[in-house]
Tab-separated table of C-alpha atoms in Angstrom:
chain	number	residue	atom	x	y	z
A	340	SER	CA	186.947	-33.851	-9.662
A	341	THR	CA	186.887	-30.714	-11.719
A	342	LEU	CA	185.173	-27.660	-12.132
A	343	PRO	CA	182.630	-27.341	-14.994
A	344	ALA	CA	184.418	-26.212	-18.156
A	345	VAL	CA	182.952	-22.931	-17.915
A	346	ALA	CA	183.548	-22.151	-14.654
A	347	GLU	CA	187.259	-23.551	-15.675
A	348	GLU	CA	187.228	-20.962	-18.447
A	349	LEU	CA	185.656	-18.331	-16.715
A	350	LEU	CA	188.584	-18.051	-13.806
A	351	ARG	CA	190.912	-18.288	-16.655
A	352	GLU	CA	188.862	-14.986	-18.639
A	353	ILE	CA	189.193	-13.343	-15.016
A	354	LYS	CA	192.743	-14.120	-15.103
A	355	LYS	CA	193.767	-12.880	-17.904
A	356	ALA	CA	191.902	-9.477	-18.124
A	357	PHE	CA	193.039	-8.854	-14.356
A	358	GLN	CA	196.768	-9.775	-16.029
A	359	GLU	CA	196.070	-6.887	-18.522
A	360	THR	CA	194.061	-4.634	-16.875
A	361	SER	CA	194.374	-4.905	-13.186
A	362	GLN	CA	190.371	-4.996	-13.206
A	363	VAL	CA	187.857	-7.119	-13.801
A	364	PRO	CA	184.902	-6.521	-16.349
A	365	ASP	CA	181.921	-6.307	-15.746
A	366	ASP	CA	180.732	-9.133	-18.014
A	367	LEU	CA	182.990	-11.501	-16.211
A	368	LEU	CA	182.111	-9.958	-12.706
A	369	LEU	CA	178.180	-11.135	-14.474
A	370	GLY	CA	179.047	-14.377	-15.223
A	371	LEU	CA	180.611	-15.074	-11.953
A	372	LYS	CA	177.226	-14.448	-10.461
A	373	PHE	CA	175.573	-16.484	-13.191
A	374	ILE	CA	177.470	-19.230	-12.622
A	375	PHE	CA	178.351	-19.290	-8.904
A	376	GLY	CA	175.270	-17.969	-7.687
A	377	PRO	CA	175.050	-16.523	-4.315
A	378	SER	CA	178.390	-16.882	-3.532
A	379	ALA	CA	179.915	-14.936	-5.785
A	380	VAL	CA	179.523	-11.591	-4.377
A	381	PRO	CA	180.668	-12.622	-0.782
A	382	ALA	CA	183.929	-14.800	-2.298
A	383	LEU	CA	184.818	-11.298	-4.208
A	384	ASP	CA	184.094	-9.235	-0.713
A	385	LEU	CA	186.710	-12.073	1.222
A	386	VAL	CA	189.586	-11.353	-1.829
A	387	ASP	CA	188.934	-7.853	-1.303
A	388	GLN	CA	189.434	-8.486	2.365
A	389	ARG	CA	192.774	-10.478	1.644
A	390	SER	CA	191.186	-13.396	3.423
A	391	VAL	CA	193.161	-15.979	1.810
A	392	THR	CA	196.070	-17.449	2.802
A	393	ARG	CA	197.951	-20.035	0.913
A	394	LEU	CA	200.213	-22.696	3.250
A	395	ARG	CA	202.782	-24.072	1.606
A	396	ALA	CA	205.008	-27.165	3.234
A	397	PRO	CA	208.611	-27.636	1.955
A	398	SER	CA	206.906	-30.911	-0.093
A	399	GLY	CA	205.497	-28.602	-1.394
A	400	ARG	CA	202.159	-29.369	-0.285
A	401	ILE	CA	199.288	-26.676	-0.360
A	402	LEU	CA	196.107	-26.318	1.561
A	403	TYR	CA	194.076	-22.495	1.725
A	404	GLN	CA	192.839	-20.799	4.783
A	405	VAL	CA	190.153	-18.503	4.153
A	406	LEU	CA	189.361	-16.156	7.029
A	407	GLY	CA	185.474	-16.196	7.245
A	408	SER	CA	182.765	-13.437	7.585
A	409	SER	CA	182.120	-14.847	10.696
A	410	GLY	CA	186.079	-14.877	12.158
A	411	LYS	CA	186.554	-18.223	12.326
A	412	LEU	CA	189.022	-19.898	9.879
A	413	TYR	CA	188.360	-22.491	7.118
A	414	THR	CA	190.657	-25.196	5.664
A	415	CYS	CA	190.157	-25.231	1.753
A	416	TYR	CA	191.458	-27.755	-0.505
A	417	SER	CA	191.738	-26.193	-4.471
A	418	SER	CA	192.743	-29.711	-5.773
A	419	CYS	CA	189.631	-31.707	-4.484
A	420	HIS	CA	187.403	-28.682	-4.092
A	421	PHE	CA	186.813	-29.264	-0.744
A	422	CYS	CA	186.007	-26.501	2.415
A	423	THR	CA	185.305	-27.109	6.141
A	424	CYS	CA	182.848	-24.854	6.263
A	425	PRO	CA	178.925	-25.988	6.737
A	426	ALA	CA	177.773	-23.972	3.747
A	427	PHE	CA	180.131	-26.514	1.573
A	428	GLY	CA	178.870	-29.699	3.218
A	429	PHE	CA	174.833	-27.956	3.338
A	430	SER	CA	174.626	-26.233	0.002
A	431	VAL	CA	177.500	-28.520	-1.994
A	432	LEU	CA	177.412	-31.396	-0.872
A	433	GLN	CA	174.000	-32.394	0.395
A	434	LYS	CA	171.573	-30.462	-1.904
A	435	SER	CA	173.591	-29.852	-4.783
A	436	GLU	CA	172.519	-26.490	-4.684
A	437	SER	CA	176.039	-24.248	-5.112
A	438	LEU	CA	179.248	-25.771	-7.108
A	439	LEU	CA	180.886	-23.956	-4.093
A	440	CYS	CA	180.683	-22.157	-1.548
A	441	LYS	CA	182.020	-18.417	-1.385
A	442	HIS	CA	185.925	-19.631	0.633
A	443	ILE	CA	186.771	-22.159	-2.103
A	444	LEU	CA	185.770	-19.695	-4.479
A	445	ALA	CA	187.717	-16.983	-2.769
A	446	VAL	CA	190.661	-19.178	-3.091
A	447	TYR	CA	190.547	-19.593	-6.797
A	448	LEU	CA	189.306	-16.051	-6.934
A	449	SER	CA	192.648	-14.825	-4.771
A	450	GLN	CA	194.819	-17.129	-7.051
A	451	ALA	CA	193.748	-15.363	-10.475
A	452	LEU	CA	193.747	-12.236	-9.277
A	453	GLY	CA	197.079	-12.756	-7.112
A	454	ALA	CA	195.468	-11.643	-4.407
A	455	CYS	CA	196.617	-14.743	-2.138
A	456	GLN	CA	198.676	-14.073	1.258
A	457	GLU	CA	201.748	-16.674	1.497
A	458	LEU	CA	202.732	-18.662	4.343
A	459	ALA	CA	205.423	-21.110	4.554
A	460	VAL	CA	204.840	-23.739	7.125
A	461	SER	CA	206.531	-26.734	8.292
A	462	GLU	CA	205.346	-30.352	7.436
A	463	GLU	CA	204.465	-30.556	11.389
A	464	GLN	CA	202.376	-27.448	11.463
A	465	LEU	CA	200.665	-28.787	8.252
A	466	SER	CA	199.801	-31.774	9.782
A	467	ASN	CA	198.590	-30.386	13.206
A	468	ILE	CA	196.320	-28.111	10.837
A	469	LEU	CA	194.739	-31.364	9.371
A	470	LEU	CA	194.502	-33.072	12.378
A	471	ALA	CA	193.007	-29.787	14.134
A	472	GLU	CA	190.462	-29.980	11.235
A	473	GLU	CA	189.721	-33.785	12.107
A	474	GLU	CA	188.481	-33.313	15.538
A	475	ASP	CA	186.486	-30.419	15.060
A	476	GLU	CA	184.189	-32.743	12.537
A	477	GLY	CA	184.700	-35.524	14.992
């Protein structure tokens, strides 16, 4: 699944503006708030705090971990727009109130702004993270 075209375009515009000026113009910030609603400002806060880490395994598999404002670590899959946080399950999946939770939006914004921390992990470490998530849920 992909984001609506308008959301994809907005993230591209943010990336372009930031690459050119090292800033995100107010009109794009307003667009972010308009499209992503209440997730926008908390997501920007997470990016400011450098809470997003991209984990890369030797196979090229990538997943993201976001340190939430509560201090809990959430695993995000940008390829399928999924997060392990309760807000994602409730607001995005059950109620369809939001496109994304603040953690996934923070992943996309940190990619656009070049603010991702990078961490190389082994295939085994990546598997352990994925298996730990399944145990938490089940």
